[in-house]
Amino acid sequence: MESMNNRLRNSDKITMDVIAKELEVSKTTVSRAISGKGRVGAETRDRVLKYIESLGYKPNSMAQALAGSKTYNIGVVVPDTDERGGAPFFKDCLLGVSRSAARRDYDTVLAVVSYDNDNISRLERLVNGRRVDGFVLTRGDKGGKISAYLRSQEMPFVLVGSDSRQDVCQIDSDQKDGCCELTAQMLAQSPKGVALLAGSKEMDVERLRYEGYERAFDLSGRKVDEGLVFWNSEDRLEEVLERILAAEIECVACSDDLLCLKVMETLRRRGVSVPERIKVVSFFDSEDLEYNDVPVTALHVDTKALGERAGDLLIDIIDGKNPEARNYAKSSVLYRSSFRDNAG
């Protein structure tokens, strides 16, 4: 060890990697020991600090030089689930990010943000305290307040989802292709057309799903009947379904799982049989759709894999790499009782 100490004293490349390797501990442990932040045993902390002092450094100056540059923590931002009800998605995404972090010797820190009232105080505390090296955003914010704040703090981040801004690093399922594929299957069985129930046009993901829906019509040589496209449909669901049923439309596509569950419940309450009277699909899958009374055909993407890829992209950025801004995960159609293709 003495010879190693002499080499390190004469080197300008004292890094956490070197110290961690010499002491046979993780970089996270070294960071926490010298910064005083996070969980690390007293014996291990003393061992790290004594080793640093043996190199001729004071722990405080080493903390500024090393721990100040990296914490080996990444933040995962999730919305208050009461606002949206998408707990399974965010849980699986968090698990995926955590897998990536663990594999690359990082830990994860959860930040729950209230999107509706723009309260990002929990996020600000993590940034101001320099407790993380970057963030994975599991949902985009419509006004861009979160991303603007992180940019102003020069804090790296990756978005799980879609954003039209070219400088936002993001990972999402291929919305257009997947929605096009599922819509094409519906058109083959729905001579009178396919109704689309969507959310807000202001959301990038909603526009992308509509573009996939529209592309399927183009490929089939048919035109979209805009009278069957219902934006902000959740706010007037009874009225929308009344119009669809009166027009004897045979198939309904819902832009996401939560809206689809409300559609299924409304149809059940009205005594409308699915799929005998009307077929229903969702452009986003969830366990709730799979285990619904009538299981719903949906566009599926492995959310855990999505989160894991987001974690990898973020750590690549932290490490000084420059990954592609646009990244896509493959999706697949899972055919269930609410609608089946001709082969099913």
mmCIF file of C-alpha atoms in Angstrom:
data_model
loop_
_atom_site.group_PDB
_atom_site.id
_atom_site.type_symbol
_atom_site.label_atom_id
_atom_site.label_comp_id
_atom_site.label_asym_id
_atom_site.label_seq_id
_atom_site.Cartn_x
_atom_site.Cartn_y
_atom_site.Cartn_z
ATOM 1 C CA MET A 1 0.000 0.000 0.000
ATOM 2 C CA GLU A 2 2.897 2.345 0.745
ATOM 3 C CA SER A 3 4.101 2.189 -2.854
ATOM 4 C CA MET A 4 0.579 2.911 -4.082
ATOM 5 C CA ASN A 5 0.372 5.923 -1.724
ATOM 6 C CA ASN A 6 3.609 7.311 -3.115
ATOM 7 C CA ARG A 7 2.390 6.942 -6.689
ATOM 8 C CA LEU A 8 -0.904 8.655 -5.854
ATOM 9 C CA ARG A 9 0.813 11.542 -4.083
ATOM 10 C CA ASN A 10 2.807 12.224 -7.230
ATOM 11 C CA SER A 11 -0.177 11.885 -9.546
ATOM 12 C CA ASP A 12 -2.599 14.514 -10.764
ATOM 13 C CA LYS A 13 -5.211 11.830 -11.388
ATOM 14 C CA ILE A 14 -6.624 11.121 -7.949
ATOM 15 C CA THR A 15 -10.128 9.881 -8.739
ATOM 16 C CA MET A 16 -12.902 8.086 -6.924
ATOM 17 C CA ASP A 17 -12.310 5.118 -9.202
ATOM 18 C CA VAL A 18 -8.701 4.840 -8.026
ATOM 19 C CA ILE A 19 -9.549 5.222 -4.341
ATOM 20 C CA ALA A 20 -12.477 2.817 -4.576
ATOM 21 C CA LYS A 21 -10.354 0.202 -6.322
ATOM 22 C CA GLU A 22 -7.523 0.506 -3.804
ATOM 23 C CA LEU A 23 -9.876 0.175 -0.819
ATOM 24 C CA GLU A 24 -12.105 -2.404 -2.551
ATOM 25 C CA VAL A 25 -15.286 -0.400 -2.003
ATOM 26 C CA SER A 26 -17.713 1.263 -4.420
ATOM 27 C CA LYS A 27 -17.411 4.781 -5.809
ATOM 28 C CA THR A 28 -20.694 5.580 -4.070
ATOM 29 C CA THR A 29 -19.182 4.605 -0.729
ATOM 30 C CA VAL A 30 -16.155 6.828 -1.339
ATOM 31 C CA SER A 31 -18.386 9.749 -2.330
ATOM 32 C CA ARG A 32 -20.571 9.394 0.747
ATOM 33 C CA ALA A 33 -17.631 8.988 3.083
ATOM 34 C CA ILE A 34 -15.914 12.188 1.967
ATOM 35 C CA SER A 35 -19.094 14.250 1.549
ATOM 36 C CA GLY A 36 -20.766 13.123 4.768
ATOM 37 C CA LYS A 37 -24.005 12.581 2.860
ATOM 38 C CA GLY A 38 -25.858 9.309 2.544
ATOM 39 C CA ARG A 39 -25.659 6.013 4.401
ATOM 40 C CA VAL A 40 -22.211 4.576 5.051
ATOM 41 C CA GLY A 41 -20.896 2.733 8.103
ATOM 42 C CA ALA A 42 -18.728 4.633 10.574
ATOM 43 C CA GLU A 43 -15.888 2.125 10.255
ATOM 44 C CA THR A 44 -15.909 2.372 6.458
ATOM 45 C CA ARG A 45 -16.069 6.174 6.569
ATOM 46 C CA ASP A 46 -13.061 6.324 8.928
ATOM 47 C CA ARG A 47 -11.149 3.942 6.689
ATOM 48 C CA VAL A 48 -11.761 6.108 3.601
ATOM 49 C CA LEU A 49 -10.915 9.364 5.375
ATOM 50 C CA LYS A 50 -7.725 7.988 6.897
ATOM 51 C CA TYR A 51 -6.647 6.742 3.497
ATOM 52 C CA ILE A 52 -7.270 10.174 1.956
ATOM 53 C CA GLU A 53 -5.226 11.812 4.719
ATOM 54 C CA SER A 54 -2.402 9.324 4.090
ATOM 55 C CA LEU A 55 -2.218 10.730 0.551
ATOM 56 C CA GLY A 56 -1.593 14.197 1.946
ATOM 57 C CA TYR A 57 -5.105 15.548 1.361
ATOM 58 C CA LYS A 58 -7.545 17.069 3.802
ATOM 59 C CA PRO A 59 -11.000 15.426 3.610
ATOM 60 C CA ASN A 60 -12.703 18.809 3.053
ATOM 61 C CA SER A 61 -10.572 19.671 0.033
ATOM 62 C CA MET A 62 -10.971 16.154 -1.327
ATOM 63 C CA ALA A 63 -14.733 16.462 -0.886
ATOM 64 C CA GLN A 64 -14.742 19.623 -2.970
ATOM 65 C CA ALA A 65 -12.508 18.114 -5.627
ATOM 66 C CA LEU A 66 -14.212 14.736 -5.876
ATOM 67 C CA ALA A 67 -17.552 14.492 -4.105
ATOM 68 C CA GLY A 68 -18.557 17.930 -5.332
ATOM 69 C CA SER A 69 -18.256 16.775 -8.911
ATOM 70 C CA LYS A 70 -20.294 13.587 -8.573
ATOM 71 C CA THR A 71 -22.708 12.227 -6.007
ATOM 72 C CA TYR A 72 -23.421 8.938 -7.819
ATOM 73 C CA ASN A 73 -27.119 9.597 -7.224
ATOM 74 C CA ILE A 74 -29.693 10.178 -9.962
ATOM 75 C CA GLY A 75 -33.100 11.680 -9.315
ATOM 76 C CA VAL A 76 -36.316 10.181 -10.668
ATOM 77 C CA VAL A 77 -39.134 12.718 -10.993
ATOM 78 C CA VAL A 78 -42.678 11.362 -10.813
ATOM 79 C CA PRO A 79 -45.973 13.268 -10.626
ATOM 80 C CA ASP A 80 -48.271 13.042 -7.647
ATOM 81 C CA THR A 81 -50.244 9.943 -8.676
ATOM 82 C CA ASP A 82 -53.509 11.456 -7.399
ATOM 83 C CA GLU A 83 -53.261 13.902 -10.293
ATOM 84 C CA ARG A 84 -53.240 11.251 -12.985
ATOM 85 C CA GLY A 85 -53.713 7.784 -11.539
ATOM 86 C CA GLY A 86 -50.851 6.262 -13.506
ATOM 87 C CA ALA A 87 -49.138 4.615 -10.524
ATOM 88 C CA PRO A 88 -48.259 1.305 -12.284
ATOM 89 C CA PHE A 89 -46.457 3.124 -15.117
ATOM 90 C CA PHE A 90 -44.386 5.270 -12.767
ATOM 91 C CA LYS A 91 -43.626 2.315 -10.481
ATOM 92 C CA ASP A 92 -42.336 0.220 -13.386
ATOM 93 C CA CYS A 93 -40.381 3.138 -14.816
ATOM 94 C CA LEU A 94 -38.753 3.772 -11.435
ATOM 95 C CA LEU A 95 -37.818 0.106 -11.180
ATOM 96 C CA GLY A 96 -36.193 0.248 -14.612
ATOM 97 C CA VAL A 97 -34.182 3.362 -13.758
ATOM 98 C CA SER A 98 -33.096 1.749 -10.479
ATOM 99 C CA ARG A 99 -31.846 -1.327 -12.348
ATOM 100 C CA SER A 100 -29.728 0.853 -14.623
ATOM 101 C CA ALA A 101 -28.394 2.844 -11.674
ATOM 102 C CA ALA A 102 -27.447 -0.265 -9.680
ATOM 103 C CA ARG A 103 -25.709 -1.823 -12.660
ATOM 104 C CA ARG A 104 -23.561 1.302 -13.070
ATOM 105 C CA ASP A 105 -22.896 1.893 -9.366
ATOM 106 C CA TYR A 106 -25.420 4.707 -8.850
ATOM 107 C CA ASP A 107 -28.330 5.093 -6.444
ATOM 108 C CA THR A 108 -31.734 6.634 -7.139
ATOM 109 C CA VAL A 109 -33.515 9.434 -5.300
ATOM 110 C CA LEU A 110 -37.270 9.927 -5.744
ATOM 111 C CA ALA A 111 -38.737 13.401 -6.282
ATOM 112 C CA VAL A 112 -42.545 13.644 -6.313
ATOM 113 C CA VAL A 113 -43.671 16.813 -8.095
ATOM 114 C CA SER A 114 -47.120 18.379 -8.220
ATOM 115 C CA TYR A 115 -47.467 19.206 -11.916
ATOM 116 C CA ASP A 116 -50.832 20.943 -11.753
ATOM 117 C CA ASN A 117 -49.722 23.765 -9.469
ATOM 118 C CA ASP A 118 -46.099 23.984 -10.719
ATOM 119 C CA ASN A 119 -44.734 23.191 -7.257
ATOM 120 C CA ILE A 120 -41.204 21.912 -7.839
ATOM 121 C CA SER A 121 -39.804 22.703 -4.384
ATOM 122 C CA ARG A 122 -38.769 19.086 -3.777
ATOM 123 C CA LEU A 123 -36.846 19.127 -7.020
ATOM 124 C CA GLU A 124 -35.206 22.427 -6.144
ATOM 125 C CA ARG A 125 -34.030 21.073 -2.778
ATOM 126 C CA LEU A 126 -32.240 18.195 -4.502
ATOM 127 C CA VAL A 127 -30.618 20.543 -7.006
ATOM 128 C CA ASN A 128 -29.634 23.238 -4.505
ATOM 129 C CA GLY A 129 -28.139 20.656 -2.171
ATOM 130 C CA ARG A 130 -26.261 19.033 -5.080
ATOM 131 C CA ARG A 131 -27.607 15.681 -3.953
ATOM 132 C CA VAL A 132 -27.951 14.247 -7.468
ATOM 133 C CA ASP A 133 -25.998 14.293 -10.720
ATOM 134 C CA GLY A 134 -29.050 14.410 -13.006
ATOM 135 C CA PHE A 135 -32.720 13.526 -13.373
ATOM 136 C CA VAL A 136 -34.971 11.144 -15.244
ATOM 137 C CA LEU A 137 -38.338 12.826 -15.853
ATOM 138 C CA THR A 138 -41.044 10.165 -16.090
ATOM 139 C CA ARG A 139 -43.531 12.651 -17.517
ATOM 140 C CA GLY A 140 -43.227 15.842 -19.548
ATOM 141 C CA ASP A 141 -44.575 19.093 -18.129
ATOM 142 C CA LYS A 142 -46.797 21.062 -20.457
ATOM 143 C CA GLY A 143 -45.338 24.475 -19.678
ATOM 144 C CA GLY A 144 -41.745 23.273 -19.651
ATOM 145 C CA LYS A 145 -41.066 24.718 -16.187
ATOM 146 C CA ILE A 146 -39.130 21.693 -14.953
ATOM 147 C CA SER A 147 -36.901 21.354 -18.003
ATOM 148 C CA ALA A 148 -36.280 25.121 -18.074
ATOM 149 C CA TYR A 149 -35.277 25.077 -14.416
ATOM 150 C CA LEU A 150 -32.920 22.125 -14.862
ATOM 151 C CA ARG A 151 -31.296 23.812 -17.860
ATOM 152 C CA SER A 152 -30.773 27.000 -15.840
ATOM 153 C CA GLN A 153 -28.969 24.921 -13.216
ATOM 154 C CA GLU A 154 -26.932 23.048 -15.853
ATOM 155 C CA MET A 155 -28.390 19.816 -14.524
ATOM 156 C CA PRO A 156 -28.560 16.890 -17.008
ATOM 157 C CA PHE A 157 -31.937 15.230 -17.543
ATOM 158 C CA VAL A 158 -33.646 12.660 -19.745
ATOM 159 C CA LEU A 159 -37.377 12.548 -20.479
ATOM 160 C CA VAL A 160 -39.404 9.356 -20.626
ATOM 161 C CA GLY A 161 -41.968 10.404 -23.198
ATOM 162 C CA SER A 162 -42.147 12.713 -26.203
ATOM 163 C CA ASP A 163 -41.206 16.360 -26.523
ATOM 164 C CA SER A 164 -41.123 18.406 -29.718
ATOM 165 C CA ARG A 165 -38.041 20.350 -28.611
ATOM 166 C CA GLN A 166 -34.978 19.078 -30.443
ATOM 167 C CA ASP A 167 -32.555 19.638 -27.564
ATOM 168 C CA VAL A 168 -34.394 17.400 -25.069
ATOM 169 C CA CYS A 169 -32.895 13.922 -24.724
ATOM 170 C CA GLN A 170 -35.852 11.548 -24.614
ATOM 171 C CA ILE A 171 -36.831 7.899 -24.785
ATOM 172 C CA ASP A 172 -40.312 6.757 -25.777
ATOM 173 C CA SER A 173 -42.117 4.013 -27.604
ATOM 174 C CA ASP A 174 -42.533 4.623 -31.325
ATOM 175 C CA GLN A 175 -45.959 6.223 -30.996
ATOM 176 C CA LYS A 176 -46.655 6.780 -34.690
ATOM 177 C CA ASP A 177 -45.776 3.296 -35.929
ATOM 178 C CA GLY A 178 -47.549 1.492 -33.115
ATOM 179 C CA CYS A 179 -50.757 3.526 -33.380
ATOM 180 C CA CYS A 180 -50.679 3.163 -37.156
ATOM 181 C CA GLU A 181 -50.416 -0.630 -36.884
ATOM 182 C CA LEU A 182 -53.293 -0.935 -34.427
ATOM 183 C CA THR A 183 -55.518 1.505 -36.338
ATOM 184 C CA ALA A 184 -54.885 -0.419 -39.574
ATOM 185 C CA GLN A 185 -56.156 -3.603 -37.914
ATOM 186 C CA MET A 186 -59.297 -1.789 -36.794
ATOM 187 C CA LEU A 187 -59.949 -0.290 -40.212
ATOM 188 C CA ALA A 188 -59.851 -3.770 -41.745
ATOM 189 C CA GLN A 189 -62.834 -4.712 -39.570
ATOM 190 C CA SER A 190 -64.653 -1.380 -39.314
ATOM 191 C CA PRO A 191 -66.218 -0.285 -42.647
ATOM 192 C CA LYS A 192 -67.961 2.685 -41.030
ATOM 193 C CA GLY A 193 -64.770 4.063 -39.539
ATOM 194 C CA VAL A 194 -62.838 4.175 -36.288
ATOM 195 C CA ALA A 195 -63.578 6.794 -33.650
ATOM 196 C CA LEU A 196 -60.663 8.263 -31.695
ATOM 197 C CA LEU A 197 -61.072 9.515 -28.143
ATOM 198 C CA ALA A 198 -58.062 11.632 -27.206
ATOM 199 C CA GLY A 199 -56.784 14.041 -24.591
ATOM 200 C CA SER A 200 -55.420 17.535 -25.117
ATOM 201 C CA LYS A 201 -53.936 18.629 -28.451
ATOM 202 C CA GLU A 202 -51.343 20.526 -26.434
ATOM 203 C CA MET A 203 -49.693 17.274 -25.340
ATOM 204 C CA ASP A 204 -46.971 16.040 -27.694
ATOM 205 C CA VAL A 205 -47.824 12.402 -27.048
ATOM 206 C CA GLU A 206 -51.473 12.968 -27.990
ATOM 207 C CA ARG A 207 -50.480 14.591 -31.282
ATOM 208 C CA LEU A 208 -48.084 11.760 -32.109
ATOM 209 C CA ARG A 209 -50.749 9.143 -31.466
ATOM 210 C CA TYR A 210 -53.153 11.050 -33.688
ATOM 211 C CA GLU A 211 -50.533 11.166 -36.462
ATOM 212 C CA GLY A 212 -50.181 7.379 -36.266
ATOM 213 C CA TYR A 213 -53.967 7.025 -36.435
ATOM 214 C CA GLU A 214 -54.044 9.371 -39.452
ATOM 215 C CA ARG A 215 -51.235 7.525 -41.229
ATOM 216 C CA ALA A 216 -53.216 4.261 -41.111
ATOM 217 C CA PHE A 217 -56.062 5.960 -42.976
ATOM 218 C CA ASP A 218 -53.651 7.327 -45.576
ATOM 219 C CA LEU A 219 -52.119 3.898 -46.147
ATOM 220 C CA SER A 220 -55.555 2.349 -46.563
ATOM 221 C CA GLY A 221 -56.629 4.990 -49.080
ATOM 222 C CA ARG A 222 -59.263 6.402 -46.735
ATOM 223 C CA LYS A 223 -59.640 9.835 -45.173
ATOM 224 C CA VAL A 224 -59.988 10.564 -41.480
ATOM 225 C CA ASP A 225 -63.507 11.666 -40.558
ATOM 226 C CA GLU A 226 -62.634 14.514 -38.182
ATOM 227 C CA GLY A 227 -66.178 14.276 -36.863
ATOM 228 C CA LEU A 228 -65.092 11.005 -35.246
ATOM 229 C CA VAL A 229 -62.009 12.489 -33.574
ATOM 230 C CA PHE A 230 -62.873 13.749 -30.102
ATOM 231 C CA TRP A 231 -60.228 15.854 -28.356
ATOM 232 C CA ASN A 232 -60.554 16.420 -24.587
ATOM 233 C CA SER A 233 -63.106 13.629 -24.667
ATOM 234 C CA GLU A 234 -62.838 12.736 -20.991
ATOM 235 C CA ASP A 235 -64.652 15.947 -20.077
ATOM 236 C CA ARG A 236 -67.728 14.963 -22.138
ATOM 237 C CA LEU A 237 -67.574 11.191 -22.289
ATOM 238 C CA GLU A 238 -71.312 10.476 -22.105
ATOM 239 C CA GLU A 239 -72.049 12.852 -24.974
ATOM 240 C CA VAL A 240 -69.183 11.509 -27.116
ATOM 241 C CA LEU A 241 -70.184 7.861 -26.690
ATOM 242 C CA GLU A 242 -73.822 8.730 -27.419
ATOM 243 C CA ARG A 243 -72.774 10.211 -30.777
ATOM 244 C CA ILE A 244 -70.548 7.225 -31.615
ATOM 245 C CA LEU A 245 -73.255 4.686 -30.830
ATOM 246 C CA ALA A 246 -75.891 6.671 -32.743
ATOM 247 C CA ALA A 247 -73.618 6.641 -35.816
ATOM 248 C CA GLU A 248 -73.290 2.842 -35.455
ATOM 249 C CA ILE A 249 -69.491 3.052 -35.365
ATOM 250 C CA GLU A 250 -68.031 -0.380 -34.734
ATOM 251 C CA CYS A 251 -64.657 0.474 -33.226
ATOM 252 C CA VAL A 252 -63.296 3.010 -30.718
ATOM 253 C CA ALA A 253 -59.637 3.792 -30.081
ATOM 254 C CA CYS A 254 -58.690 5.496 -26.807
ATOM 255 C CA SER A 255 -55.442 7.446 -26.612
ATOM 256 C CA ASP A 256 -54.456 6.073 -23.203
ATOM 257 C CA ASP A 257 -55.341 3.442 -20.629
ATOM 258 C CA LEU A 258 -57.033 5.704 -18.079
ATOM 259 C CA LEU A 259 -59.411 7.151 -20.651
ATOM 260 C CA CYS A 260 -60.050 3.643 -21.979
ATOM 261 C CA LEU A 261 -61.012 2.347 -18.534
ATOM 262 C CA LYS A 262 -63.568 5.152 -18.209
ATOM 263 C CA VAL A 263 -64.938 4.319 -21.657
ATOM 264 C CA MET A 264 -65.270 0.643 -20.717
ATOM 265 C CA GLU A 265 -67.024 1.508 -17.457
ATOM 266 C CA THR A 266 -69.424 3.904 -19.205
ATOM 267 C CA LEU A 267 -70.294 1.314 -21.858
ATOM 268 C CA ARG A 268 -70.822 -1.342 -19.174
ATOM 269 C CA ARG A 269 -73.108 0.978 -17.233
ATOM 270 C CA ARG A 270 -75.125 1.674 -20.379
ATOM 271 C CA GLY A 271 -75.449 -2.033 -21.120
ATOM 272 C CA VAL A 272 -73.430 -1.830 -24.353
ATOM 273 C CA SER A 273 -71.700 -5.126 -25.117
ATOM 274 C CA VAL A 274 -67.951 -5.177 -25.890
ATOM 275 C CA PRO A 275 -66.851 -6.440 -28.381
ATOM 276 C CA GLU A 276 -70.213 -7.664 -29.782
ATOM 277 C CA ARG A 277 -71.708 -4.186 -30.263
ATOM 278 C CA ILE A 278 -68.536 -2.116 -30.333
ATOM 279 C CA LYS A 279 -64.846 -2.947 -30.228
ATOM 280 C CA VAL A 280 -62.499 -0.953 -27.961
ATOM 281 C CA VAL A 281 -58.707 -0.585 -28.015
ATOM 282 C CA SER A 282 -56.140 1.564 -26.224
ATOM 283 C CA PHE A 283 -53.000 3.222 -27.586
ATOM 284 C CA PHE A 284 -51.336 2.600 -24.206
ATOM 285 C CA ASP A 285 -51.368 -0.594 -22.167
ATOM 286 C CA SER A 286 -51.526 -1.241 -18.418
ATOM 287 C CA GLU A 287 -52.294 -4.061 -16.006
ATOM 288 C CA ASP A 288 -55.729 -2.537 -15.397
ATOM 289 C CA LEU A 289 -56.616 -3.095 -19.049
ATOM 290 C CA GLU A 290 -55.265 -6.645 -19.007
ATOM 291 C CA TYR A 291 -57.327 -7.573 -15.953
ATOM 292 C CA ASN A 292 -60.444 -5.594 -16.797
ATOM 293 C CA ASP A 293 -63.765 -7.522 -16.831
ATOM 294 C CA VAL A 294 -63.378 -7.480 -20.613
ATOM 295 C CA PRO A 295 -59.592 -7.471 -21.215
ATOM 296 C CA VAL A 296 -58.673 -4.649 -23.588
ATOM 297 C CA THR A 297 -56.492 -4.894 -26.701
ATOM 298 C CA ALA A 298 -53.692 -2.349 -26.367
ATOM 299 C CA LEU A 299 -50.391 -1.075 -27.658
ATOM 300 C CA HIS A 300 -47.795 -2.392 -25.234
ATOM 301 C CA VAL A 301 -44.279 -1.255 -24.393
ATOM 302 C CA ASP A 302 -42.079 -2.715 -21.653
ATOM 303 C CA THR A 303 -42.072 0.192 -19.186
ATOM 304 C CA LYS A 304 -39.313 -1.302 -17.046
ATOM 305 C CA ALA A 305 -37.071 -1.531 -20.125
ATOM 306 C CA LEU A 306 -38.032 2.057 -21.009
ATOM 307 C CA GLY A 307 -36.941 3.261 -17.562
ATOM 308 C CA GLU A 308 -33.741 1.230 -17.729
ATOM 309 C CA ARG A 309 -32.832 2.777 -21.069
ATOM 310 C CA ALA A 310 -33.575 6.251 -19.670
ATOM 311 C CA GLY A 311 -31.198 5.586 -16.780
ATOM 312 C CA ASP A 312 -28.470 4.474 -19.182
ATOM 313 C CA LEU A 313 -28.918 7.594 -21.325
ATOM 314 C CA LEU A 314 -28.714 9.887 -18.299
ATOM 315 C CA ILE A 315 -25.571 8.258 -16.901
ATOM 316 C CA ASP A 316 -23.995 8.449 -20.351
ATOM 317 C CA ILE A 317 -24.649 12.215 -20.349
ATOM 318 C CA ILE A 318 -23.242 12.551 -16.817
ATOM 319 C CA ASP A 319 -20.131 10.681 -17.974
ATOM 320 C CA GLY A 320 -19.613 13.231 -20.751
ATOM 321 C CA LYS A 321 -21.019 11.241 -23.639
ATOM 322 C CA ASN A 322 -23.429 12.701 -26.178
ATOM 323 C CA PRO A 323 -26.247 10.213 -26.898
ATOM 324 C CA GLU A 324 -28.888 10.700 -29.577
ATOM 325 C CA ALA A 325 -31.647 13.098 -28.548
ATOM 326 C CA ARG A 326 -34.415 10.919 -30.023
ATOM 327 C CA ASN A 327 -34.542 7.336 -28.763
ATOM 328 C CA TYR A 328 -37.316 4.805 -29.327
ATOM 329 C CA ALA A 329 -38.384 1.517 -27.798
ATOM 330 C CA LYS A 330 -40.302 -1.072 -29.771
ATOM 331 C CA SER A 331 -43.995 -1.545 -29.051
ATOM 332 C CA SER A 332 -46.316 -4.430 -29.860
ATOM 333 C CA VAL A 333 -50.066 -4.949 -30.076
ATOM 334 C CA LEU A 334 -51.458 -7.288 -27.425
ATOM 335 C CA TYR A 335 -54.766 -8.633 -28.711
ATOM 336 C CA ARG A 336 -57.359 -9.317 -26.035
ATOM 337 C CA SER A 337 -61.116 -9.855 -25.818
ATOM 338 C CA SER A 338 -62.207 -6.266 -26.553
ATOM 339 C CA PHE A 339 -60.864 -6.577 -30.118
ATOM 340 C CA ARG A 340 -59.029 -9.279 -32.021
ATOM 341 C CA ASP A 341 -57.486 -9.195 -35.471
ATOM 342 C CA ASN A 342 -58.771 -11.562 -38.118
ATOM 343 C CA ALA A 343 -56.109 -14.105 -37.197
ATOM 344 C CA GLY A 344 -57.088 -13.961 -33.518
#
